[in-house]
XYZ file of C-alpha atoms in Angstrom:
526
model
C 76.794 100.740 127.669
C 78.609 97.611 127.486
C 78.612 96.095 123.882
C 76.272 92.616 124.255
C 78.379 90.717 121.547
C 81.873 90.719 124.006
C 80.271 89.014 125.943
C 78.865 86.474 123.993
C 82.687 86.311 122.399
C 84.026 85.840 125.823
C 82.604 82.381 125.966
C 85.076 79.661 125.432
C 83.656 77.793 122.320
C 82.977 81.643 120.857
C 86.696 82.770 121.814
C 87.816 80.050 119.675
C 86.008 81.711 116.190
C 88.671 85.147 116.972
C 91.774 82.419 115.903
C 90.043 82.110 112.711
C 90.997 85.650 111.559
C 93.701 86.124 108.367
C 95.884 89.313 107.625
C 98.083 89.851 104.989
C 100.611 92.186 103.956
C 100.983 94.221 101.105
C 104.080 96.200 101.011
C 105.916 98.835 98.641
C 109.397 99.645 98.568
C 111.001 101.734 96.037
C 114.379 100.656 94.395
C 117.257 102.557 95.058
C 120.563 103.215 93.863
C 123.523 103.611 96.545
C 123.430 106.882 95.932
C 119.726 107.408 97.126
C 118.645 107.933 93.830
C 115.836 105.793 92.229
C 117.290 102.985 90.302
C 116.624 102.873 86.647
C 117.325 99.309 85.761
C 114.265 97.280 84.590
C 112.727 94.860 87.375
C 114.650 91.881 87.193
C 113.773 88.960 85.399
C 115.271 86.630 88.492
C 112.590 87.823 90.539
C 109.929 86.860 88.685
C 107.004 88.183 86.013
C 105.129 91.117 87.742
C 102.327 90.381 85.991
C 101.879 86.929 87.595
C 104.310 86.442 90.834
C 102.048 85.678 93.842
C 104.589 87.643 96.300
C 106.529 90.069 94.165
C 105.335 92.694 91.921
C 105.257 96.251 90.804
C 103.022 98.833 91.858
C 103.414 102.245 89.758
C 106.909 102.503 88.773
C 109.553 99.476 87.816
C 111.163 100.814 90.524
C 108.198 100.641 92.699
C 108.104 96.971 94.168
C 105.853 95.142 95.885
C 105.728 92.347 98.217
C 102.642 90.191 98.819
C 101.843 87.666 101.714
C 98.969 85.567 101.215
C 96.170 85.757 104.391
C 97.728 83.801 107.265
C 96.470 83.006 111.212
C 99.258 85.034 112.785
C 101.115 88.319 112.702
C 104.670 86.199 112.736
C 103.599 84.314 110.424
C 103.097 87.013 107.542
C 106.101 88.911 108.831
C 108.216 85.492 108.335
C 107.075 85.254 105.026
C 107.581 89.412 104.147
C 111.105 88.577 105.705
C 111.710 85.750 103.156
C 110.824 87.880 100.393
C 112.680 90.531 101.323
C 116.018 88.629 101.409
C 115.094 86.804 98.160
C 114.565 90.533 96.280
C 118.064 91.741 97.777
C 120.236 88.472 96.932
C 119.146 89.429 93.242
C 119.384 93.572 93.292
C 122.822 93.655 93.387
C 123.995 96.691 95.202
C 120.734 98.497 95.167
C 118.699 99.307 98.588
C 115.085 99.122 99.330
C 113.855 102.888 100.005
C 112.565 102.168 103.935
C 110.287 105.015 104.013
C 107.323 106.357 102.371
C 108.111 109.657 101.074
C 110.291 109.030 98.403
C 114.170 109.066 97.749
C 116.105 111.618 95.753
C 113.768 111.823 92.496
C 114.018 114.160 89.201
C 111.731 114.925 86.539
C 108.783 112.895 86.000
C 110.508 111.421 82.485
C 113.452 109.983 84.988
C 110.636 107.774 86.440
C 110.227 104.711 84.740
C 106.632 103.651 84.409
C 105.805 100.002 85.325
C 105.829 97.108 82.133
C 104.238 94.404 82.470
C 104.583 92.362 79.563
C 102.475 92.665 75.756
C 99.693 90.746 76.380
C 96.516 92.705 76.679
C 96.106 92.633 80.470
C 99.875 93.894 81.056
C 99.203 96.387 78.065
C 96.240 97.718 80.473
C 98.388 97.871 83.352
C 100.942 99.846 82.103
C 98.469 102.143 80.513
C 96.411 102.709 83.831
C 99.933 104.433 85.289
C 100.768 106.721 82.064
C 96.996 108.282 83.020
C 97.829 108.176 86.428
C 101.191 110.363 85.696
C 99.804 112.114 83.320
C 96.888 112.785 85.976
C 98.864 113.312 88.737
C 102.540 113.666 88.049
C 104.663 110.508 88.798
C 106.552 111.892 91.531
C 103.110 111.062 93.358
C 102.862 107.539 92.734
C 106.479 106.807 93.948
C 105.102 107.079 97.533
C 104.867 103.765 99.377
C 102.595 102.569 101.568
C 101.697 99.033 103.529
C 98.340 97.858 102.956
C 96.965 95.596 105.447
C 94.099 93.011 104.321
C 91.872 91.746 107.167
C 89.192 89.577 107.159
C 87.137 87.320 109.423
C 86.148 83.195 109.161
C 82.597 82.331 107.590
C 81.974 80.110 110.908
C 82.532 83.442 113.248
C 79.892 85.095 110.297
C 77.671 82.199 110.824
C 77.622 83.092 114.362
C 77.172 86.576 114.404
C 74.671 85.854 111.490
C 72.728 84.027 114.182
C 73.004 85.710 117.135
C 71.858 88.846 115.486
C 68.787 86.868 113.783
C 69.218 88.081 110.312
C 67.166 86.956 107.862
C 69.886 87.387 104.894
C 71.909 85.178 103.001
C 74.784 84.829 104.889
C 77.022 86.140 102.047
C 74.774 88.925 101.906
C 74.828 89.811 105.655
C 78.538 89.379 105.967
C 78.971 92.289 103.161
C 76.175 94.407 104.821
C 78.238 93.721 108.142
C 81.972 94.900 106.436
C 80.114 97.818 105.595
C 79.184 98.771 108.800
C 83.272 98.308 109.871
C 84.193 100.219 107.178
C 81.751 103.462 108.087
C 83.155 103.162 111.321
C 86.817 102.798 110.640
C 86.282 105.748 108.224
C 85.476 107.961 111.375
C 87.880 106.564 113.067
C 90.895 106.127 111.083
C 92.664 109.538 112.047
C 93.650 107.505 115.137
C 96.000 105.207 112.568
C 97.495 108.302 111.297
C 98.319 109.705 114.516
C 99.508 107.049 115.873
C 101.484 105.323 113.012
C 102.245 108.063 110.931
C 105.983 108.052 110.022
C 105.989 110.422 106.755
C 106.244 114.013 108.690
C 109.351 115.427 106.303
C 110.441 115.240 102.521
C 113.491 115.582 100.541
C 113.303 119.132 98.668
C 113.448 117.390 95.500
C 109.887 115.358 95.842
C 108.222 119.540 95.846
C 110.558 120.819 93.909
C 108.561 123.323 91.811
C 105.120 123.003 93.408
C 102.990 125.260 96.046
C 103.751 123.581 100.024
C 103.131 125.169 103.226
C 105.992 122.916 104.413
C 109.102 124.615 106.447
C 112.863 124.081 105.675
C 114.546 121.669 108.062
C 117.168 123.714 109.942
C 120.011 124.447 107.233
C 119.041 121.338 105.079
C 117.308 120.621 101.954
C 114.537 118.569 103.794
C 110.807 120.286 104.161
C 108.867 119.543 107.127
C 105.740 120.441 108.957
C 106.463 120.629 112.800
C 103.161 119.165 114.152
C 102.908 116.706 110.674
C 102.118 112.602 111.065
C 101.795 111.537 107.206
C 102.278 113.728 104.637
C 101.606 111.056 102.449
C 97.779 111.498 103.270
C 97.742 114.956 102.853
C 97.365 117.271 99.605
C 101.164 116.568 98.785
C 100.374 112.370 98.673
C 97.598 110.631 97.554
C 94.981 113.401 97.852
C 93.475 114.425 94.619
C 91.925 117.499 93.625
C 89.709 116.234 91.204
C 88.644 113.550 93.603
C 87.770 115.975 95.859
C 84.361 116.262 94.103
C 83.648 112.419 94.678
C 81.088 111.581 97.310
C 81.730 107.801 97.896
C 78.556 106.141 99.683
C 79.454 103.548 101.871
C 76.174 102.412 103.682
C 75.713 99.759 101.106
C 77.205 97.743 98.483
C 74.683 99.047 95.719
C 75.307 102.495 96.433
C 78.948 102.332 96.928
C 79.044 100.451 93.598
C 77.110 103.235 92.178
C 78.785 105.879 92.842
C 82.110 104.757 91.844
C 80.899 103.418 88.850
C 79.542 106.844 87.968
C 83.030 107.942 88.088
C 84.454 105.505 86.039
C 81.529 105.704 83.496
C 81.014 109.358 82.654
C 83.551 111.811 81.290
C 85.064 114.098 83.207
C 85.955 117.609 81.257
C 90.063 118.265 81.690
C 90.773 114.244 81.526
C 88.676 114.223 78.355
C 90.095 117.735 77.124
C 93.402 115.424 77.123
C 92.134 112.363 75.238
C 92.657 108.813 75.834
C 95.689 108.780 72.780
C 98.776 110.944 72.667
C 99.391 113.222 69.325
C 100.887 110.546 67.980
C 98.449 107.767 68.428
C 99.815 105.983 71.548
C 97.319 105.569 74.773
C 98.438 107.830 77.327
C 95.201 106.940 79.139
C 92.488 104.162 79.680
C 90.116 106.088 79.613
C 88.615 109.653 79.980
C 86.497 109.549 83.077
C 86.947 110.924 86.481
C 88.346 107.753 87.597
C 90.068 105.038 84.950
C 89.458 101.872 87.008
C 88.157 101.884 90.692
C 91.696 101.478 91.747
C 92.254 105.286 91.204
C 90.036 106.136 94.177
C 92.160 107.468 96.794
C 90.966 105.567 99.653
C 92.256 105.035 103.237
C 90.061 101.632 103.260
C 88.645 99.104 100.177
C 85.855 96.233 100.364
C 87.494 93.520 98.447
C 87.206 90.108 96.864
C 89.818 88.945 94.809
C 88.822 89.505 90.899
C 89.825 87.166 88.309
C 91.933 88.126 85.078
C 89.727 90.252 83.661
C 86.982 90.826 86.112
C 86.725 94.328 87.546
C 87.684 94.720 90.967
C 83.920 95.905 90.850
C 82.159 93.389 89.221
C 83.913 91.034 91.750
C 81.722 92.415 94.552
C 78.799 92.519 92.617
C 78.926 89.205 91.592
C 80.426 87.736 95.019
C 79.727 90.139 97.890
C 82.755 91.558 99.930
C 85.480 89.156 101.022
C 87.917 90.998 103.437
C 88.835 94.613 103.733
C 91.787 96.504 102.972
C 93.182 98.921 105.439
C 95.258 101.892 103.006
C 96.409 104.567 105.084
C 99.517 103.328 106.632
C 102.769 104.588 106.491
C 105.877 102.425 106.282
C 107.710 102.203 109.339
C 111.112 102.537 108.964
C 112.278 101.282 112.682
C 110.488 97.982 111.561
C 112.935 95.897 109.094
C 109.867 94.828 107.517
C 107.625 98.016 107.311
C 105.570 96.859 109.989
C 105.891 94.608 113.443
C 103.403 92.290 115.240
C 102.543 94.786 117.984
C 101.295 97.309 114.957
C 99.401 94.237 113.356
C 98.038 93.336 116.933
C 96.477 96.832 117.756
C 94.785 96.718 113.652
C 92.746 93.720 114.787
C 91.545 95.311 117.815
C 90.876 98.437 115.966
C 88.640 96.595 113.403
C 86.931 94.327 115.294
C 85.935 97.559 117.180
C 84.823 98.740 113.807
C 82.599 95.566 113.440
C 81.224 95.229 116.817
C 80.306 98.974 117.306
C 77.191 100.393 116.148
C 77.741 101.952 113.000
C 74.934 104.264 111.911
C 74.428 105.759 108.196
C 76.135 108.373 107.160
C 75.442 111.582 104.564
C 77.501 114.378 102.638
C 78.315 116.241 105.619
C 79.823 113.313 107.059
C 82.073 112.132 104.520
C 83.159 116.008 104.348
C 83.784 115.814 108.043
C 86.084 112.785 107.787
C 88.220 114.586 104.977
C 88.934 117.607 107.398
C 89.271 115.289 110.061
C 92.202 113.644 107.806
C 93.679 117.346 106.647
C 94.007 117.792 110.655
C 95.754 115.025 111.163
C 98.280 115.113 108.799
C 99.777 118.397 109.119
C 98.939 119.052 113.008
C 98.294 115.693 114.248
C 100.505 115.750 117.175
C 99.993 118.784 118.386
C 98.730 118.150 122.227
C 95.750 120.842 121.078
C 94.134 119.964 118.211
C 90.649 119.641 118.208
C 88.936 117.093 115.122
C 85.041 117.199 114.379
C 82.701 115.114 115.925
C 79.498 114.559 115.927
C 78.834 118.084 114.692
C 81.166 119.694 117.049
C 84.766 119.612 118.268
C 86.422 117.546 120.370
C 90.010 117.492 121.370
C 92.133 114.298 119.789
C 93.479 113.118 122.728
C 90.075 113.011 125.111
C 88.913 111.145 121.479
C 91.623 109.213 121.273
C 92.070 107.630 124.875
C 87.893 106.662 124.429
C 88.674 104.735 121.307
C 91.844 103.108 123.448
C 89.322 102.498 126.398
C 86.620 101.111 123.846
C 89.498 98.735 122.299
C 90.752 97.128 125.339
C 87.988 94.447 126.118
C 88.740 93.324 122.407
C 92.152 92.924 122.889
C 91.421 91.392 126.043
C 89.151 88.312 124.127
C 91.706 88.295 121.530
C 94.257 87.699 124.289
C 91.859 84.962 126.083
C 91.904 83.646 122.602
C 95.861 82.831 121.886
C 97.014 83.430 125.365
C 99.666 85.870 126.553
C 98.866 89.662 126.804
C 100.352 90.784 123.634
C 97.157 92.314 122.374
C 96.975 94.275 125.587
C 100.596 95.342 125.511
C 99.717 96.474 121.788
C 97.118 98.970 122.930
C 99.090 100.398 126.218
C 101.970 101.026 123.854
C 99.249 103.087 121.608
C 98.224 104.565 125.133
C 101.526 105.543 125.959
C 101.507 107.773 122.965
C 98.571 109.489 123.470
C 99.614 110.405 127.120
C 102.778 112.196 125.629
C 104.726 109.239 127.339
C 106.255 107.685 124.296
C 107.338 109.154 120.453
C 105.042 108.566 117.737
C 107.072 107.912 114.662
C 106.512 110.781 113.489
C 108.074 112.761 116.402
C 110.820 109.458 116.446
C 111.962 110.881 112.772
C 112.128 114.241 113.422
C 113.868 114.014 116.744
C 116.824 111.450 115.129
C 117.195 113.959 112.212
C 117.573 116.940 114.754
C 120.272 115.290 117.122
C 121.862 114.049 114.270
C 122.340 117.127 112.109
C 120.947 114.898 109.157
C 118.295 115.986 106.562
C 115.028 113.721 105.731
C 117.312 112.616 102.506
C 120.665 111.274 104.641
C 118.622 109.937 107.308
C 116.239 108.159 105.372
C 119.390 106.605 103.420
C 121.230 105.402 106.595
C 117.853 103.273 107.599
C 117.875 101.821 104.256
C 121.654 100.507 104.376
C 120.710 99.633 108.281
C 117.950 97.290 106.725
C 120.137 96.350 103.831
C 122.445 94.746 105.870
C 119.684 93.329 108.406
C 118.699 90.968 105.408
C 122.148 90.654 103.338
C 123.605 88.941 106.132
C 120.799 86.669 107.024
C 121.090 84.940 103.116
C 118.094 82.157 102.869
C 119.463 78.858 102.834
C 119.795 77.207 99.475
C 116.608 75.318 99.701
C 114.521 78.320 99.975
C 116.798 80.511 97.901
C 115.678 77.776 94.923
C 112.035 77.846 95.961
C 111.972 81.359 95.195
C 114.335 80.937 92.224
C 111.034 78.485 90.981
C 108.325 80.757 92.091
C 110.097 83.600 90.090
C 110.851 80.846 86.710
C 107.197 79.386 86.737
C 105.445 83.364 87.094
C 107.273 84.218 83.415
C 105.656 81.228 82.018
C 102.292 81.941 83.261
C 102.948 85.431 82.077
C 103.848 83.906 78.509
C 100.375 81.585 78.860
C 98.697 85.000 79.321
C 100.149 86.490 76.062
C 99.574 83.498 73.921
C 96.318 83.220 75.108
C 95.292 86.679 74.187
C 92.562 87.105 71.197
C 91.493 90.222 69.165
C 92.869 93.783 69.668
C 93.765 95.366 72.347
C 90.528 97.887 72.053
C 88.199 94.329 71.899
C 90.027 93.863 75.495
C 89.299 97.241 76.445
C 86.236 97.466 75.130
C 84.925 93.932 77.011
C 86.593 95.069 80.344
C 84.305 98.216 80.260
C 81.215 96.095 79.032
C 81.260 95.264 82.583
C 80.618 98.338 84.107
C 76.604 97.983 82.835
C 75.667 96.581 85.992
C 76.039 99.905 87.213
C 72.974 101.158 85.432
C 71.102 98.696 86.660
């Protein structure tokens, strides 16, 4: 059955609300040395406070950077910006390289990978903090995986109309959270579709496993591991797939019970974190905190309701108090045939796929279901493109690609309105290039990697470092011109005063911070 609200989006003063959606970028590259090996050095006080920059930061390690784009009305537009940032952050590394993939570069023991600082004031303090528990969680070989996050999110005026034509009696703030809900259940049965198609993590150096239990397969005569049928390997139980998570059952059919259940797992203690204790022999915090979950930010998820929190606010108190703002899609790989981890045609087919997610019906789910959707993701990531594999669905089986050429099929009149929308058949030409891959006509970039590795003779390790100096030089010899060079010189000078603000600001001990940032987590029991 057709769905109604297309065509009430096809007409011309409704076509006009699709312009008024933003995506930004959030992208993670790991520092390098020209060796391949991650670079030790400190994150450079020339590009900025990473407690405060708007654009560039840290994510786990100091060698872990981040870029940032704000939300924009274009996919050039935030890749323009990424680009700028990009050249900034290598006019000030010296002769270091941005790592272009998401498994990692050539890494050693966990005590050779410098832990992000951000500064003494209390907030950096907690920042820091939050990644000793997540290596001492997890191992920090983990968290040097990188990722692209994509943030998506749709105008108030095309909520007010959708608020309308579905006559809701809710406050429209209220409705439009109830509504990113509903995209989020769906994308969450749907997101195996990403992986397949965008996966590009489907080998590792031996060094990132050295020492743990794999099922992966040695790479002809080189120290690379691979799985022959693999997407991301990043999703799967060597990435950001956690045991102990593995218990949580995150309800998404509402904000209350979402917030509930994650605030359970922030809240209560959970035995072998606790068995550890929040302070090292000597005294020092090696933790936050003892529960299953430190901050909500330790949930492994492929998707996150958002609204941007405030210095201090938990990222869950900020959707108590204002309702969900825009999503963030997770479960991306970098791409490392795209100089800036992504390209427009990727961005293009995102919007199609989650305004699918929005439009479609999306009906409650249980504990079988979210169980489902983990296998589902296990599939995918270790036999994803194999021509055979059959996912669950709906209680059943069904094979990926009959699956994934309805979702294509279900995706095109979107793309179509989003086309009628900017002109040009770029959104189309997004989805028959995701077509072409289904059909076995075209290389994921999964099946890209391995086949470049193979006819090259290279390892993951040598292959991966040849992109990197490929990109290096992409943006070394396109050097911003002094004008912008200086406006990013200023971005980076007025973030470490800000950061200093911060620190003089702070008040009482660090535990009185810790203690009021938890405080927060009542409305949970509410």
């Amino acid at each position: 059955m057709p769905n109604p609200h297309l065509a009430a989006l096809s007409r011309p003063q409704s076509l006009q609300l699709l312009k008024g959606i933003r995506r930004g970028i959030e992208k993670e590259s790991l520092r390098t040395d020209p060796d391949g090996a991650l670079a030790q050095t400190p994150h450079g006080q020339t590009l900025g406070s990473a407690l405060t920059h708007d654009y560039i930061t840290t994510d786990f390690s100091e060698a872990l950077l981040e870029f940032i784009t704000p939300p924009v009305a274009t996919p050039e537009e935030a890749l323009d910006i990424l680009d700028g940032i990009h050249r900034y952050t290598y006019s000030q590394i010296g002769d270091e390289r941005l790592w272009v993939n998401s498994m990692p570069c050539r890494i050693g023991d966990d005590e050779e990978i410098p832990v992000a600082r951000y500064g003494d004031s209390h907030s950096g303090t907690m920042k820091t903090v939050y990644r000793l528990g997540l290596g001492l969680r997890y191992g920090r070989a983990m968290q040097t995986i990188a990722g692209i996050h994509y943030n998506f999110s749709l105008p108030d005026d095309f909520w007010a109309w959708l608020h309308e034509r579905e006559g809701s009696s809710e406050d429209l703030g209220d409705f439009k959270t109830r509504r990113y809900f509903d995209l989020i259940r769906n994308f969450r049965r749907h997101y195996w579709l990403l992986i397949y198609l965008f996966g590009a993590a489907p080998a590792v150096c031996g060094s990132f496993v050295e020492g743990r239990e794999h099922s992966l397969q040695r790479f002809g005569d080189t120290r690379s591991l691979y799985a022959p049928h693999a997407t991301s390997l990043r999703m799967g139980d060597l990435g950001y797939n956690s045991d102990a998570q593995q218990t949580l059952i995150v309800c998404y059919n509402d904000l209350p019970s979402y917030l509930s259940t994650l605030c359970s797992a922030i809240s209560q203690p959970y035995g072998p974190y606790h068995q550890q204790g929040v302070k090292d022999a000597e005294g020092h915090y090696q933790q936050l905190s003892t529960g299953l979950l430190q901050i909500e930010n330790e949930f492994y998820s492929p998707i996150r309701p958002k609204n941007p929190a405030q210095m201090g606010e938990t990222a869950l108190s900020a959707l108590d108090n204002r309702g969900v703002e825009y999503i963030e899609v997770r479960c991306l790989d970098l791409n490392p045939f795209a100089a800036q981890g992504i390209d427009a045609q990727q961005m293009r087919f995102l919007d199609s796929f989650l305004l699918h997610c929005l439009l479609e019906k999306s009906p409650k789910t249980d504990d079988a279901d979210y169980r489902a959707v983990q296998e589902n993701q296990n599939r995918i990531v270790y036999r994803g493109r194999d021509p055979e594999l059959q996912l669950i669905h709906n209680g059943g089986e069904r094979k990926l690609t009959d699956w994934a050429a309805q979702l294509l099929d279900e995706m095109a009149p979107i793309a179509e309105l989003l086309d009628r929308a900017w002109g040009g058949d770029a959104y189309h030409r997004a989805i028959e290039a995701q077509r072409a891959k289904v059909k076995g006509e075209a290389p994921t970039p999964a099946a890209q990697i391995l086949a470049e590795m193979e006819s090259r003779g290279q390892g993951f390790f040598q292959w991966a470092q040849d992109k990197a100096e490929e990109h290096r030089r992409y943006f070394t010899e396109r050097p911003l011109d002094a004008a912008e060079q200086q406006r990013f010189a200023d971005l980076a000078t007025a973030s470490l005063r800000r950061q200093e603000e911060v620190e003089d600001a702070d008040t009482g001990t660090f535990e009185d911070f810790l203690g009021h940032y938890y405080a927060q987590y009542i409305f949970c029991q509410r």
